[in-house]
C-alpha positions as a printed NumPy array, in Angstrom:
array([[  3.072, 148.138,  23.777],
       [  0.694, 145.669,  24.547],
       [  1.578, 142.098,  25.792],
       [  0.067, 140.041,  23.754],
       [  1.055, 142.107,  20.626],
       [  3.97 , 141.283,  18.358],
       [  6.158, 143.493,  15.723],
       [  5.447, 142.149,  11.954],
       [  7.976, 144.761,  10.713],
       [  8.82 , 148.307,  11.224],
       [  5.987, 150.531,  13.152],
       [  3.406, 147.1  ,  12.382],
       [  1.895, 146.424,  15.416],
       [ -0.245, 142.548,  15.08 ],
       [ -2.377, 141.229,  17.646],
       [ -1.532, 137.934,  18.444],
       [ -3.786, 134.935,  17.761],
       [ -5.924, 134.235,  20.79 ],
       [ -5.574, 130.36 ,  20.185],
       [ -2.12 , 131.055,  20.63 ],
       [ -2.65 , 133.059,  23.503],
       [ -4.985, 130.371,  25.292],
       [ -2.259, 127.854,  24.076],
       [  0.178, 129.508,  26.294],
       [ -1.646, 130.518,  29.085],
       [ -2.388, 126.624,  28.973],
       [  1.373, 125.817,  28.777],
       [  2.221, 128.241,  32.079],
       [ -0.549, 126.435,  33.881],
       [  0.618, 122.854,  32.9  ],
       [  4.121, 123.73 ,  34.082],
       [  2.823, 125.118,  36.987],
       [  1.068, 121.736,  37.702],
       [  3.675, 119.373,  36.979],
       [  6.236, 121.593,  39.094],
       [  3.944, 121.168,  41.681],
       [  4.235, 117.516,  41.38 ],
       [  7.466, 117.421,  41.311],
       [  8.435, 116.978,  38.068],
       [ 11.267, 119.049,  36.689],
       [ 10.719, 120.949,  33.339],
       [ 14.015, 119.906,  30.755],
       [ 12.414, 121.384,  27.502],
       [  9.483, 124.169,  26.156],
       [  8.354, 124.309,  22.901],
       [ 10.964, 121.405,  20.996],
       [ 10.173, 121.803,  17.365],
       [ 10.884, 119.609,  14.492],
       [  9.823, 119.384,  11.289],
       [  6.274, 118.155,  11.822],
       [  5.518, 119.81 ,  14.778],
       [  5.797, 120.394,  18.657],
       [  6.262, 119.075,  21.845],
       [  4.794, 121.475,  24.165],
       [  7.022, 120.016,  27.451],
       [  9.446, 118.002,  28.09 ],
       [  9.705, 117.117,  32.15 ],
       [ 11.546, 114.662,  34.188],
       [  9.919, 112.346,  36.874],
       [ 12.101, 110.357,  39.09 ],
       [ 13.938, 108.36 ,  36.357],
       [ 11.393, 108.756,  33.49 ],
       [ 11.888, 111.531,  30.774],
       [  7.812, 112.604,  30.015],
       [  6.746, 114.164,  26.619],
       [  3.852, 116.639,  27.858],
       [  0.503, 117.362,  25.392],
       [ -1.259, 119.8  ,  26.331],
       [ -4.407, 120.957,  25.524],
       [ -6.492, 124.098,  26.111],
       [ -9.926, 124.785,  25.446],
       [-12.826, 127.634,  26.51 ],
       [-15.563, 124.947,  26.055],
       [-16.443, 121.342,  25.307],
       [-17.756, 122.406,  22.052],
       [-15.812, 119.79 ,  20.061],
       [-15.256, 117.475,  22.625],
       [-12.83 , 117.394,  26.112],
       [ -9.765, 118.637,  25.556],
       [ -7.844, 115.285,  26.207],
       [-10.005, 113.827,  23.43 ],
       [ -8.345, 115.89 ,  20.876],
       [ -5.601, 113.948,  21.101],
       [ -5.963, 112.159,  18.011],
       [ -3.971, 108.779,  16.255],
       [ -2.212, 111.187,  13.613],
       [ -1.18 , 113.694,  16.481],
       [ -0.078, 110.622,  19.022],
       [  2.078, 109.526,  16.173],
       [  3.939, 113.011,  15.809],
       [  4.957, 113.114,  19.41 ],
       [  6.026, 109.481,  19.279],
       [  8.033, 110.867,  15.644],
       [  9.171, 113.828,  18.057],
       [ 10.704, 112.094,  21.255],
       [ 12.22 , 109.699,  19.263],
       [ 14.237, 112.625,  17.306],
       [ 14.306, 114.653,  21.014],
       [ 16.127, 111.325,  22.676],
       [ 18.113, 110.646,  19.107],
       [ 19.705, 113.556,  19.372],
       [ 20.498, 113.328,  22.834],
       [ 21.905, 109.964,  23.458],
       [ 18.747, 108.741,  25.296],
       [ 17.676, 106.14 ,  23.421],
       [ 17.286, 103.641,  26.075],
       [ 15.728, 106.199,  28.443],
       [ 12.406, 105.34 ,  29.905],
       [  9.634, 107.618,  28.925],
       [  6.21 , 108.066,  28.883],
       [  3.459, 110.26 ,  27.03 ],
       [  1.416, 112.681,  29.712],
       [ -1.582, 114.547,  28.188],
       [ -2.302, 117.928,  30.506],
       [ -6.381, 118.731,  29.351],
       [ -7.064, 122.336,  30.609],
       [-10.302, 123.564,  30.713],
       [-10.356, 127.609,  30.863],
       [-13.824, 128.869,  32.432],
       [-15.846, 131.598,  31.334],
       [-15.903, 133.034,  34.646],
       [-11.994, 133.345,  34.817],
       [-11.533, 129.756,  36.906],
       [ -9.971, 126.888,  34.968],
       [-10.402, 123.024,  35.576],
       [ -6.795, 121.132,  34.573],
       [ -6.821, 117.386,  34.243],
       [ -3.363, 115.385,  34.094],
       [ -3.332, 112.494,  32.153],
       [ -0.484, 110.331,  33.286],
       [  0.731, 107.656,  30.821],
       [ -1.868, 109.003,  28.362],
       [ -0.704, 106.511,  25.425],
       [  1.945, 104.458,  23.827],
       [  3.88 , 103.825,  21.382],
       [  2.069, 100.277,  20.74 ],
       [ -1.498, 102.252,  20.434]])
């Protein structure tokens, strides 16, 4: 069976999207990154109702909520860019649910944006945006 394949039932064999794909090959390299920092990883993937928060990492004292973004080009735009004032305000909607149900409330945190930049010739350029936005923007 092929990695990147999934079942969709019995003997169905379905490529997977190659967004998705690029997504997480962008999520293993962002973790990579932020490990290397030193930041500890405390969540993948937390899902709620409108959407995702790709990581969740500790640094020092502050919990981070982690976007991040992959793209094969700068077609429609840098990847950091895509970032947009609906999709800031589902990860603020997100990390406030994340630290509700935890007990966190009063937890410093901040909103990182991890840009990653995949090469056609197999290299990849990552840029970490620290403190990316707020919750005031």
């Amino acid at each position: 069976m092929m990695r990147s394949s999934r079942e969709a039932g019995p003997g169905v064999l379905v490529q997977a999207d190659p967004r998705r794909r690029r997504g997480n090959l962008g999520e293993r390299m962002a973790e990579r990154h932020l490990r290397a920092t030193g930041m500890r990883i405390e969540a993948r993937g937390f899902r709620f109702r409108g959407g995702e928060i790709d990581l969740i990492a500790r640094d020092g004292d502050e919990l981070v909520f982690v976007e991040v973004k992959t793209r094969t080009s700068e077609d429609f735009g840098n990847p950091a860019e895509s970032v947009s004032r609906a999709k800031r305000r589902k990860l603020l909607q997100a990390a406030s649910l994340y630290l509700q149900s935890r007990g966190l409330m009063q937890q410093p945190c901040r909103f990182d944006v991890v840009a990653i930049r995949l090469e056609s010739d197999g290299g990849s350029k990552l840029e970490h945006l620290k403190d990316a936005f707020r919750s005031e923007d």
